[in-house]
Coordinates of N, CA and C and ligand atoms in Angstrom, one line a residue:
X17 N 0.7 58.7 -21.9 CA 0.7 57.3 -20.7 C -0.1 55.8 -22.1
X18 N 0.7 55.0 -22.1 CA 0.1 53.7 -22.6 C -0.5 53.2 -21.9
X19 N -1.4 52.5 -22.1 CA -1.8 51.9 -20.8 C -2.1 50.1 -22.0
X20 N -2.4 49.3 -21.4 CA -2.4 48.0 -21.5 C -3.0 47.1 -20.8
X21 N -4.1 46.3 -20.6 CA -4.3 46.2 -19.9 C -4.6 44.2 -20.2
X22 N -3.4 43.3 -19.7 CA -3.0 42.4 -20.4 C -4.3 41.6 -19.9
X23 N -4.6 41.4 -18.9 CA -5.9 40.5 -18.4 C -6.3 41.0 -17.3
X24 N -7.5 40.7 -17.1 CA -8.5 40.9 -16.0 C -9.7 40.8 -15.5
X25 N -9.9 40.6 -14.4 CA -11.0 39.9 -13.7 C -10.5 38.6 -12.4
X26 N -10.9 37.7 -12.2 CA -10.1 36.9 -11.6 C -10.2 35.6 -11.4
X27 N -9.3 35.3 -12.6 CA -8.7 34.5 -13.1 C -7.2 35.1 -13.5
X28 N -7.2 36.0 -14.0 CA -5.4 37.1 -13.6 C -5.8 38.4 -14.1
X29 N -4.6 38.9 -13.3 CA -4.3 40.4 -14.0 C -3.3 40.7 -13.9
X30 N -3.1 41.6 -15.1 CA -1.8 42.7 -15.9 C -1.8 43.5 -16.4
X31 N -0.5 44.5 -16.0 CA -1.9 45.8 -16.6 C -0.1 46.0 -17.1
X32 N 0.0 46.5 -18.2 CA 1.4 47.1 -18.9 C 1.3 48.4 -19.0
X33 N 2.1 49.6 -18.7 CA 2.1 50.9 -18.5 C 3.1 51.5 -19.5
X34 N 3.4 52.0 -20.1 CA 4.5 53.1 -20.0 C 4.1 54.8 -20.5
X35 N 6.0 54.9 -20.5 CA 5.4 57.0 -20.8 C 6.7 57.0 -21.6
X36 N 6.8 56.2 -21.8 CA 7.6 55.8 -23.3 C 9.5 55.6 -23.0
X37 N 9.7 56.2 -21.9 CA 10.8 55.7 -21.1 C 11.1 54.6 -20.5
X38 N 9.7 54.5 -19.6 CA 9.8 53.5 -18.6 C 8.8 52.5 -19.0
X39 N 8.6 51.0 -18.7 CA 7.7 50.4 -19.0 C 7.7 49.7 -17.5
X40 N 6.3 49.5 -17.2 CA 6.0 49.1 -15.5 C 5.3 48.2 -16.1
X41 N 5.1 46.8 -14.9 CA 3.7 45.7 -15.2 C 3.1 45.9 -13.6
X42 N 1.7 46.4 -13.7 CA 1.4 46.0 -12.7 C 0.6 45.0 -12.6
X43 N 0.9 44.6 -11.1 CA 0.6 43.1 -10.8 C 1.1 42.1 -12.3
X44 N 1.0 40.6 -12.1 CA 1.8 39.6 -12.8 C 0.4 38.1 -12.6
X45 N -0.4 38.5 -12.3 CA -1.1 36.8 -12.3 C -1.8 36.2 -13.7
X46 N -0.6 36.5 -14.1 CA -0.5 35.2 -14.8 C 0.1 34.0 -15.7
X47 N 0.0 33.3 -16.0 CA 1.5 32.4 -16.6 C 2.8 33.1 -17.6
X48 N 3.8 33.2 -17.4 CA 4.6 33.6 -18.0 C 4.8 33.5 -19.3
X49 N 4.1 32.6 -19.8 CA 3.3 32.5 -21.3 C 3.2 33.5 -21.4
X50 N 1.9 33.5 -20.9 CA 0.9 34.7 -21.4 C 1.3 36.3 -21.1
X51 N 2.3 36.4 -20.1 CA 2.6 37.4 -20.4 C 3.5 37.9 -20.9
X52 N 4.3 37.4 -21.7 CA 4.8 36.8 -22.9 C 3.9 37.6 -23.6
X53 N 3.4 36.8 -24.4 CA 1.9 37.5 -25.2 C 1.2 38.2 -25.1
X54 N 1.3 38.5 -23.7 CA 0.4 39.9 -23.9 C 0.8 41.2 -23.5
X55 N 2.7 41.3 -23.4 CA 3.2 42.5 -23.9 C 4.1 42.1 -25.3
X56 N 3.1 41.8 -25.8 CA 3.5 40.9 -27.7 C 5.1 41.2 -27.6
X57 N 5.8 40.0 -27.2 CA 6.7 39.4 -26.6 C 7.7 41.1 -26.1
X58 N 7.5 42.0 -25.7 CA 8.3 42.8 -25.6 C 9.3 42.7 -23.9
X59 N 9.0 41.7 -23.3 CA 9.0 41.4 -21.7 C 10.4 41.6 -21.7
X60 N 11.1 41.6 -22.2 CA 12.5 41.9 -22.4 C 13.0 43.8 -21.8
X61 N 11.9 44.2 -22.4 CA 11.8 46.2 -21.9 C 11.1 46.0 -21.3
X62 N 10.9 45.4 -19.9 CA 10.3 46.1 -18.6 C 11.4 45.5 -17.6
X63 N 11.4 46.1 -16.6 CA 12.8 45.9 -15.9 C 12.0 45.8 -14.4
X64 N 10.3 46.2 -14.6 CA 9.8 45.9 -12.5 C 8.3 46.0 -13.0
X65 N 8.0 45.9 -11.3 CA 7.2 45.3 -11.8 C 6.1 45.5 -10.0
X66 N 5.2 45.7 -9.5 CA 4.6 45.8 -9.0 C 3.2 45.7 -9.2
X67 N 3.6 44.6 -7.5 CA 2.1 43.6 -6.9 C 1.1 44.4 -6.3
X68 N 0.4 44.1 -6.5 CA -0.8 44.3 -5.2 C -0.7 44.4 -4.2
X69 N -0.8 42.8 -4.1 CA -1.2 41.8 -2.9 C -1.0 40.4 -3.6
X70 N -0.6 39.1 -2.6 CA -0.2 37.6 -2.9 C -1.2 36.8 -4.1
X71 N -2.6 37.3 -2.9 CA -3.5 36.5 -4.1 C -2.9 35.9 -5.3
X72 N -3.2 34.8 -6.1 CA -2.7 34.1 -7.1 C -3.2 35.6 -8.4
X73 N -4.6 35.5 -8.4 CA -4.5 36.0 -9.3 C -4.0 37.9 -9.8
X74 N -3.2 38.0 -9.0 CA -2.1 38.7 -9.0 C -0.9 39.0 -8.9
X75 N 0.1 37.6 -8.3 CA 0.8 37.6 -7.7 C 1.9 36.3 -9.1
X76 N 0.8 35.4 -9.9 CA 0.9 34.1 -10.3 C 2.9 34.1 -11.1
X77 N 3.6 34.6 -11.6 CA 4.4 35.0 -12.6 C 5.5 35.8 -11.5
X78 N 5.2 36.5 -10.0 CA 6.6 36.4 -9.8 C 8.1 36.2 -9.5
X79 N 8.0 35.0 -9.2 CA 9.4 34.2 -9.8 C 9.7 34.1 -10.9
X80 N 8.9 33.4 -12.1 CA 9.3 33.8 -13.3 C 9.7 35.0 -13.9
X81 N 9.1 35.8 -13.5 CA 9.5 37.0 -13.9 C 11.8 37.7 -13.2
X82 N 11.3 37.3 -11.6 CA 12.8 37.6 -11.5 C 13.6 36.1 -11.8
X83 N 13.7 35.0 -11.8 CA 14.3 34.8 -12.6 C 14.5 35.0 -14.4
X84 N 13.9 36.3 -15.1 CA 14.0 36.6 -16.3 C 15.1 38.1 -15.6
X85 N 15.0 38.3 -14.6 CA 15.9 39.5 -15.2 C 15.1 41.0 -13.9
X86 N 13.9 40.8 -13.5 CA 12.4 41.7 -13.6 C 13.0 42.1 -11.9
X87 N 12.7 43.0 -11.3 CA 12.4 43.9 -10.2 C 11.2 43.8 -10.0
X88 N 10.5 43.1 -8.9 CA 9.6 43.2 -8.3 C 9.8 43.7 -6.9
X89 N 8.4 44.6 -6.9 CA 8.1 45.6 -5.9 C 6.2 45.5 -5.4
X90 N 6.8 44.9 -3.5 CA 5.6 44.7 -3.6 C 5.8 44.9 -1.6
X91 N 4.6 45.4 -1.4 CA 5.0 45.3 0.8 C 5.4 43.8 1.1
X92 N 5.8 44.4 2.4 CA 6.5 42.8 3.0 C 5.8 41.6 3.6
X93 N 4.1 42.6 3.6 CA 2.9 41.2 3.8 C 3.5 40.6 2.8
X94 N 3.5 40.4 1.3 CA 2.9 40.1 0.0 C 4.1 39.5 0.2
X95 N 5.3 39.8 -0.2 CA 7.0 38.8 0.2 C 6.6 37.9 1.5
X96 N 6.6 38.3 2.1 CA 6.5 37.3 2.8 C 5.9 35.7 2.4
X97 N 4.0 36.2 1.9 CA 2.9 35.6 2.1 C 3.9 34.6 0.8
X98 N 4.6 35.2 -0.4 CA 5.1 34.4 -1.1 C 6.7 33.8 -1.4
X99 N 7.1 34.0 0.2 CA 8.2 33.2 -0.2 C 9.2 34.0 -0.3
X100 N 8.9 35.4 -0.8 CA 9.8 35.6 -2.1 C 10.7 36.6 -0.8
X101 N 11.9 36.0 -1.8 CA 13.4 36.7 -1.2 C 14.7 36.6 -2.2
X102 N 15.3 37.3 -2.0 CA 16.3 37.8 -2.7 C 16.9 39.2 -3.0
X103 N 17.4 40.1 -4.1 CA 18.0 41.0 -4.0 C 17.0 41.9 -5.4
X104 N 16.2 40.9 -5.8 CA 15.3 41.3 -6.9 C 13.8 41.7 -6.5
X105 N 14.1 41.8 -5.1 CA 12.2 41.5 -4.5 C 12.4 43.1 -3.3
X106 N 11.3 44.1 -3.8 CA 11.7 45.4 -3.0 C 10.7 45.3 -2.3
X107 N 10.7 45.7 -0.8 CA 9.6 46.0 0.1 C 9.4 47.5 0.1
X108 N 7.8 47.0 -0.2 CA 7.5 48.6 0.6 C 6.8 49.0 1.1
X109 N 7.1 50.4 1.4 CA 6.0 50.8 2.8 C 4.8 51.9 1.9
X110 N 4.2 51.6 2.5 CA 2.2 52.6 1.7 C 3.1 53.9 2.6
X111 N 2.6 54.6 1.7 CA 2.6 56.5 1.9 C 4.3 56.9 1.8
X112 N 5.1 55.9 1.4 CA 6.6 56.4 1.2 C 6.9 56.3 -0.2
X113 N 6.8 57.5 -1.2 CA 7.5 57.0 -2.3 C 8.7 56.4 -2.9
X114 N 8.9 56.5 -4.4 CA 10.1 55.8 -4.3 C 10.4 56.3 -6.0
X115 N 11.1 56.4 -6.6 CA 11.5 56.2 -8.3 C 11.8 55.5 -8.8
X116 N 11.3 54.8 -9.8 CA 11.7 53.9 -10.6 C 11.9 54.2 -12.3
X117 N 13.0 53.7 -13.2 CA 13.6 54.9 -14.3 C 12.7 56.8 -13.7
X118 N 12.1 56.4 -15.3 CA 10.8 58.0 -15.1 C 10.0 58.3 -14.2
X119 N 9.3 56.8 -13.9 CA 8.1 57.1 -13.0 C 8.7 57.2 -11.4
X120 N 7.2 58.5 -11.3 CA 8.1 58.1 -9.0 C 6.5 57.6 -8.5
X121 N 6.5 56.4 -8.6 CA 5.8 55.4 -7.5 C 4.9 55.8 -6.2
X122 N 3.9 55.8 -6.0 CA 3.6 56.5 -4.1 C 2.8 54.9 -3.7
X123 N 3.1 53.9 -2.7 CA 2.1 53.0 -3.0 C 1.4 53.5 -1.7
X124 N 0.1 53.3 -1.8 CA -0.7 53.1 -0.7 C -1.9 51.8 0.2
X125 N -2.3 52.0 1.2 CA -2.7 50.9 1.5 C -4.4 51.5 1.0
X126 N -4.4 50.1 0.9 CA -6.3 49.6 0.9 C -6.8 48.3 1.8
X127 N -7.5 47.9 1.4 CA -8.6 47.3 2.7 C -9.0 45.8 1.6
X128 N -8.4 44.7 2.3 CA -9.2 43.7 1.1 C -8.6 42.0 1.7
X129 N -9.1 40.8 1.8 CA -8.5 40.1 3.1 C -7.0 39.7 2.5
X130 N -5.5 39.7 2.2 CA -4.8 39.7 2.2 C -3.7 40.1 3.1
X131 N -2.1 40.0 3.1 CA -1.6 40.5 3.5 C -0.8 42.2 3.1
X132 N -1.4 43.0 3.8 CA -0.7 44.2 3.4 C -0.7 44.9 2.1
X133 N -1.9 44.4 1.1 CA -2.4 44.5 0.0 C -2.0 46.7 -0.2
X134 N -1.5 47.1 -1.3 CA -1.5 48.0 -2.3 C -2.0 49.0 -3.3
X135 N -2.3 49.7 -3.1 CA -3.0 50.2 -4.3 C -1.3 51.0 -5.0
X136 N -1.5 51.8 -6.1 CA -0.6 52.5 -7.0 C -0.6 53.8 -7.4
X137 N 0.1 55.1 -6.4 CA 0.4 56.0 -7.7 C 1.6 56.1 -8.6
X138 N 0.7 56.4 -9.9 CA 2.7 56.5 -10.8 C 2.4 57.6 -11.2
X139 N 3.3 58.6 -10.8 CA 3.7 59.7 -12.1 C 4.8 59.9 -12.9
X140 N 4.5 60.4 -13.9 CA 5.5 60.0 -15.4 C 6.3 61.4 -15.2
X141 N 7.3 61.8 -15.0 CA 8.4 63.1 -15.1 C 9.0 63.0 -16.4
X142 N 8.3 62.2 -17.4 CA 8.4 62.8 -18.8 C 7.6 63.0 -19.0
X143 N 5.9 62.4 -19.0 CA 5.0 63.8 -19.9 C 4.0 64.3 -18.4
X144 N 4.5 63.8 -17.0 CA 4.0 64.7 -16.1 C 2.2 64.3 -15.6
X145 N 1.7 63.1 -16.6 CA 0.5 62.6 -16.6 C 0.6 61.9 -15.0
X146 N -0.3 61.4 -14.6 CA -0.7 60.9 -13.3 C -1.6 59.6 -13.2
X147 N -1.2 58.5 -12.8 CA -2.2 57.0 -12.9 C -2.4 56.7 -11.9
X148 N -3.3 56.2 -11.2 CA -3.1 55.0 -10.2 C -4.2 54.3 -10.3
X149 N -3.3 53.1 -9.7 CA -4.4 51.9 -10.2 C -4.6 51.1 -9.0
X150 N -5.6 50.5 -9.0 CA -6.4 50.1 -7.6 C -7.2 48.8 -7.8
X151 N -6.7 48.0 -7.2 CA -7.6 46.8 -7.5 C -8.0 46.3 -6.2
X152 N -8.8 44.6 -6.3 CA -9.3 44.4 -4.9 C -9.3 44.4 -4.0
X153 N -9.9 45.8 -3.5 CA -10.3 47.2 -2.3 C -11.6 47.1 -1.9
X154 N -11.9 47.4 -1.1 CA -13.2 47.4 0.0 C -13.2 48.3 -1.0
X155 N -12.7 49.6 -0.6 CA -12.1 51.3 -0.5 C -11.3 52.0 -0.8
X156 N -11.5 53.8 -1.0 CA -10.0 53.7 -1.0 C -10.5 54.8 0.1
X157 N -9.5 55.1 1.0 CA -9.7 55.9 1.7 C -9.2 57.7 1.8
X158 N -8.2 57.5 0.6 CA -7.3 58.6 0.5 C -8.0 59.6 -1.0
X159 N -6.8 60.6 -1.0 CA -8.3 61.5 -2.3 C -6.3 62.0 -3.3
X160 N -6.6 62.0 -4.2 CA -5.5 62.2 -5.2 C -5.9 63.6 -5.9
X161 N -5.0 64.4 -6.3 CA -5.0 65.5 -7.4 C -4.5 65.4 -8.7
X162 N -5.4 65.8 -9.4 CA -4.7 66.4 -10.5 C -4.1 64.9 -11.7
X163 N -5.5 63.4 -11.3 CA -5.7 62.2 -11.6 C -5.2 62.4 -13.2
X164 N -4.8 61.7 -14.2 CA -5.2 62.1 -15.5 C -5.7 60.6 -16.2
X165 N -5.2 59.7 -15.1 CA -5.2 58.1 -15.8 C -6.1 57.4 -14.6
X166 N -7.1 56.6 -14.2 CA -7.3 55.7 -13.5 C -7.5 54.7 -13.7
X167 N -6.9 53.6 -12.9 CA -7.2 51.8 -13.7 C -8.1 51.4 -12.5
X168 N -8.9 51.3 -12.2 CA -9.5 50.5 -10.8 C -10.4 50.1 -11.1
X169 N -10.9 48.9 -10.0 CA -11.5 47.7 -9.7 C -12.8 48.1 -9.1
X170 N -13.6 47.5 -10.4 CA -15.6 47.9 -10.3 C -16.4 46.4 -10.2
X171 N -15.8 45.4 -9.4 CA -15.7 44.3 -9.1 C -17.4 44.7 -9.0
X172 N -18.3 44.4 -8.3 CA -19.9 44.4 -8.9 C -20.9 45.5 -8.0
X173 N -22.0 45.2 -8.9 CA -23.1 46.6 -8.4 C -23.6 46.0 -7.3
X174 N -24.4 47.0 -6.4 CA -25.5 46.6 -5.1 C -25.9 45.1 -6.0
X175 N -26.6 46.1 -7.1 CA -28.5 44.8 -7.7 C -28.1 44.0 -8.1
X176 N -26.5 43.8 -9.1 CA -26.6 42.7 -9.2 C -25.8 41.2 -7.9
X177 N -25.3 42.7 -7.7 CA -25.0 41.3 -5.6 C -25.9 40.6 -6.0
X178 N -27.2 41.5 -5.3 CA -28.6 40.8 -4.7 C -28.6 40.3 -5.7
X179 N -29.0 40.1 -6.2 CA -29.7 39.3 -7.7 C -29.4 38.4 -7.7
X180 N -27.6 37.8 -7.8 CA -27.1 36.6 -7.4 C -27.2 36.1 -6.3
X181 N -27.9 36.4 -5.5 CA -28.0 35.9 -4.1 C -29.5 35.3 -4.6
X182 N -30.4 36.1 -4.7 CA -31.8 35.8 -4.8 C -32.1 34.6 -5.8
X183 N -31.0 34.7 -6.7 CA -31.6 33.7 -7.9 C -30.0 32.4 -7.8
X184 N -30.0 32.0 -6.3 CA -29.1 31.4 -6.0 C -27.9 30.8 -6.5
X185 N -27.5 31.9 -7.4 CA -25.9 31.9 -7.9 C -24.6 32.0 -6.8
X186 N -25.0 32.4 -6.0 CA -24.0 32.9 -4.7 C -24.9 32.3 -3.3
X187 N -23.9 31.9 -2.3 CA -24.8 32.1 -1.4 C -24.6 33.5 -0.5
X188 N -25.6 33.6 0.8 CA -25.4 35.1 1.1 C -24.3 35.4 2.1
X189 N -23.5 34.8 2.6 CA -22.4 34.1 3.0 C -21.1 35.3 2.2
X190 N -21.5 33.8 0.6 CA -20.3 35.0 0.0 C -20.8 36.1 -0.1
X191 N -21.3 36.4 -0.8 CA -22.4 37.9 -1.2 C -21.5 39.2 0.2
X192 N -22.0 38.5 1.6 CA -21.0 39.4 2.1 C -19.7 40.0 2.2
X193 N -18.8 38.1 1.7 CA -17.9 39.2 1.9 C -16.9 39.1 0.7
X194 N -17.4 39.0 -0.5 CA -17.3 40.1 -1.2 C -17.8 41.3 -1.2
X195 N -18.6 41.8 -0.4 CA -19.2 43.0 -0.6 C -18.0 44.0 0.6
X196 N -17.2 42.5 1.6 CA -16.6 43.6 2.3 C -14.9 43.4 1.7
X197 N -14.7 43.0 0.5 CA -13.1 42.7 -0.1 C -13.2 43.6 -1.6
X198 N -14.0 43.9 -2.1 CA -13.7 44.3 -3.5 C -14.9 45.4 -3.4
X199 N -14.7 46.1 -4.5 CA -15.0 47.3 -4.9 C -16.6 47.9 -5.5
X200 N -17.6 47.6 -4.6 CA -18.8 48.0 -5.9 C -19.2 49.2 -6.9
X201 N -20.3 49.0 -8.0 CA -19.8 49.9 -8.5 C -20.3 51.4 -7.2
X202 N -21.2 51.8 -6.4 CA -21.5 53.0 -5.9 C -20.6 53.0 -5.1
X203 N -19.3 52.0 -4.6 CA -18.6 53.2 -3.6 C -17.4 53.5 -4.6
X204 N -17.2 53.2 -5.6 CA -16.2 53.6 -6.8 C -16.9 55.3 -7.5
X205 N -17.8 55.0 -7.4 CA -19.0 56.3 -7.5 C -18.0 57.4 -6.9
X206 N -18.4 56.8 -5.3 CA -18.0 57.8 -4.9 C -16.9 58.6 -4.8
X207 N -16.4 57.1 -4.7 CA -14.3 57.6 -5.1 C -14.2 59.0 -6.0
X208 N -14.8 58.4 -6.6 CA -14.8 59.5 -8.9 C -15.2 60.9 -8.0
X209 N -16.5 60.9 -7.0 CA -17.2 62.1 -6.8 C -16.0 62.9 -5.5
X210 N -15.4 62.2 -4.5 CA -14.6 62.9 -3.2 C -13.2 63.4 -4.7
X211 N -12.6 62.7 -5.6 CA -11.4 63.4 -6.1 C -11.3 64.5 -6.8
X212 N -10.2 65.1 -7.1 CA -10.4 66.0 -8.6 C -10.2 65.7 -9.9
X213 N -11.3 66.2 -10.9 CA -10.8 65.2 -11.8 C -11.1 66.2 -12.8
X214 N -10.4 66.5 -12.0 CA -10.4 67.9 -13.7 C -9.5 67.7 -14.9
X215 N -8.3 67.3 -14.7 CA -7.2 66.6 -15.4 C -7.6 64.9 -16.0
X216 N -9.0 64.7 -15.6 CA -8.9 62.9 -16.1 C -8.7 62.6 -17.8
X217 N -8.0 62.3 -18.5 CA -8.3 61.5 -19.6 C -8.7 60.6 -20.0
X218 N -8.3 59.5 -18.8 CA -9.3 58.0 -19.7 C -9.1 56.9 -18.4
X219 N -10.3 56.4 -17.7 CA -10.6 55.4 -16.8 C -11.3 53.5 -17.2
X220 N -10.4 53.1 -16.7 CA -10.4 52.4 -17.2 C -10.8 50.6 -16.0
X221 N -12.0 50.4 -15.8 CA -12.2 49.4 -15.8 C -12.1 47.8 -15.8
X222 N -11.6 47.6 -14.0 CA -10.4 46.2 -14.3 C -12.1 44.9 -12.9
X223 N -11.3 43.9 -13.0 CA -11.5 42.8 -12.3 C -13.3 42.9 -11.9
X224 N -14.1 42.8 -13.3 CA -15.1 43.0 -13.1 C -15.8 41.4 -12.8
X225 N -16.8 41.2 -11.4 CA -17.3 39.6 -11.4 C -18.0 38.9 -12.7
X226 N -18.1 38.3 -12.4 CA -18.6 37.2 -13.3 C -20.1 37.3 -13.3
X227 N -20.5 37.1 -12.4 CA -21.8 36.9 -12.1 C -22.2 38.3 -11.3
X228 N -21.6 38.7 -11.0 CA -22.4 40.2 -9.8 C -21.7 41.9 -10.8
X229 N -22.0 41.5 -12.1 CA -22.1 42.9 -12.7 C -22.6 42.6 -14.1
X230 N -22.6 44.9 -14.6 CA -22.9 44.8 -15.8 C -22.5 45.7 -16.4
X231 N -21.5 45.2 -17.0 CA -20.1 45.4 -18.4 C -21.1 47.5 -18.7
X232 N -22.5 46.9 -19.0 CA -22.8 47.6 -19.5 C -23.6 49.6 -19.0
X233 N -24.0 48.4 -17.9 CA -24.8 49.5 -16.9 C -22.8 50.8 -16.2
X234 N -22.5 50.0 -15.7 CA -21.1 49.9 -15.2 C -20.4 51.3 -16.0
X235 N -20.3 51.1 -17.1 CA -19.4 51.6 -18.2 C -21.1 53.6 -18.3
X236 N -21.6 53.3 -18.4 CA -21.9 54.2 -18.4 C -22.6 55.1 -17.1
X237 N -22.6 54.2 -16.0 CA -22.6 55.3 -14.5 C -21.3 55.7 -14.4
X238 N -20.2 55.6 -14.9 CA -19.0 56.0 -14.5 C -18.8 57.0 -15.5
X239 N -19.1 56.7 -16.7 CA -18.8 57.7 -17.7 C -19.4 59.1 -17.3
X240 N -20.9 58.9 -17.0 CA -21.9 59.5 -16.3 C -21.0 61.0 -15.3
X241 N -20.3 59.8 -14.0 CA -20.0 60.7 -12.7 C -18.5 61.4 -13.5
X242 N -17.8 60.7 -14.7 CA -16.3 61.2 -15.2 C -17.0 62.2 -16.4
X243 N -17.1 62.1 -16.8 CA -17.6 63.2 -18.4 C -15.8 62.7 -19.4
X244 N -15.3 62.1 -18.7 CA -13.8 61.1 -19.9 C -14.2 60.0 -20.3
X245 N -13.7 59.0 -21.0 CA -13.6 58.1 -21.7 C -13.7 56.7 -21.0
X246 N -13.9 55.9 -20.5 CA -14.6 54.2 -19.6 C -14.1 53.3 -20.8
X247 N -13.0 52.8 -20.3 CA -12.8 51.0 -21.1 C -13.2 50.4 -19.9
X248 N -14.1 49.0 -20.4 CA -14.3 48.2 -19.5 C -12.8 47.1 -19.5
X249 N -12.8 46.2 -18.8 CA -11.6 45.1 -19.5 C -12.2 43.9 -18.1
Ligands
LIG4 ZN1 -8.6 39.8 -7.7
LIG5 ZN1 -7.2 39.5 -4.0

């Protein structure tokens, strides 16, 4: 599985994955121009895009992608929020799988302040690899077998969030909202402990908060619990 994190964080999220036969865009929260640059101007090789939720940092380019002939998959709640309709938009239902090229995709529900947000389990029928992608969620209530690649939000650490409140960088209300809607390092560690990591090859940490994270500490902590290569974006 080839993975390219094009952008990550509250200013925009997009990831390109490929199993050599099918290329898929996961989230499109950038201007179309940035997406073209981020895919080395190979956006025409990408036929489909999965969107986790309607927030602009994940969905900004959706309409431009459709104009360029890509098909967009998201929950009905997300499509409604984006006022997206037409034959290139496809509504997903959590836990109902579908096939896109050589990928088998299983959407699953996550916890975030958006309409029907989703995460995605993506399995390649070419390589047998199994990737999970989730961003913007307080936690993941499901467990998975045989994951080989994990792209996960690791937004904040409990101690970093506390520190930001104490030093007045953010107010306590905002801190509460962040904790309720985004993945903490501590809850992500619990996720890894609950899942089968025997086939795991790579972990990508995404959507780190500017104010409430610590790249070095997060990387070390996740490396310790997974025993694999961890990339931070
Ligand atoms: Zn986001
Ligand atoms: Zn969001």
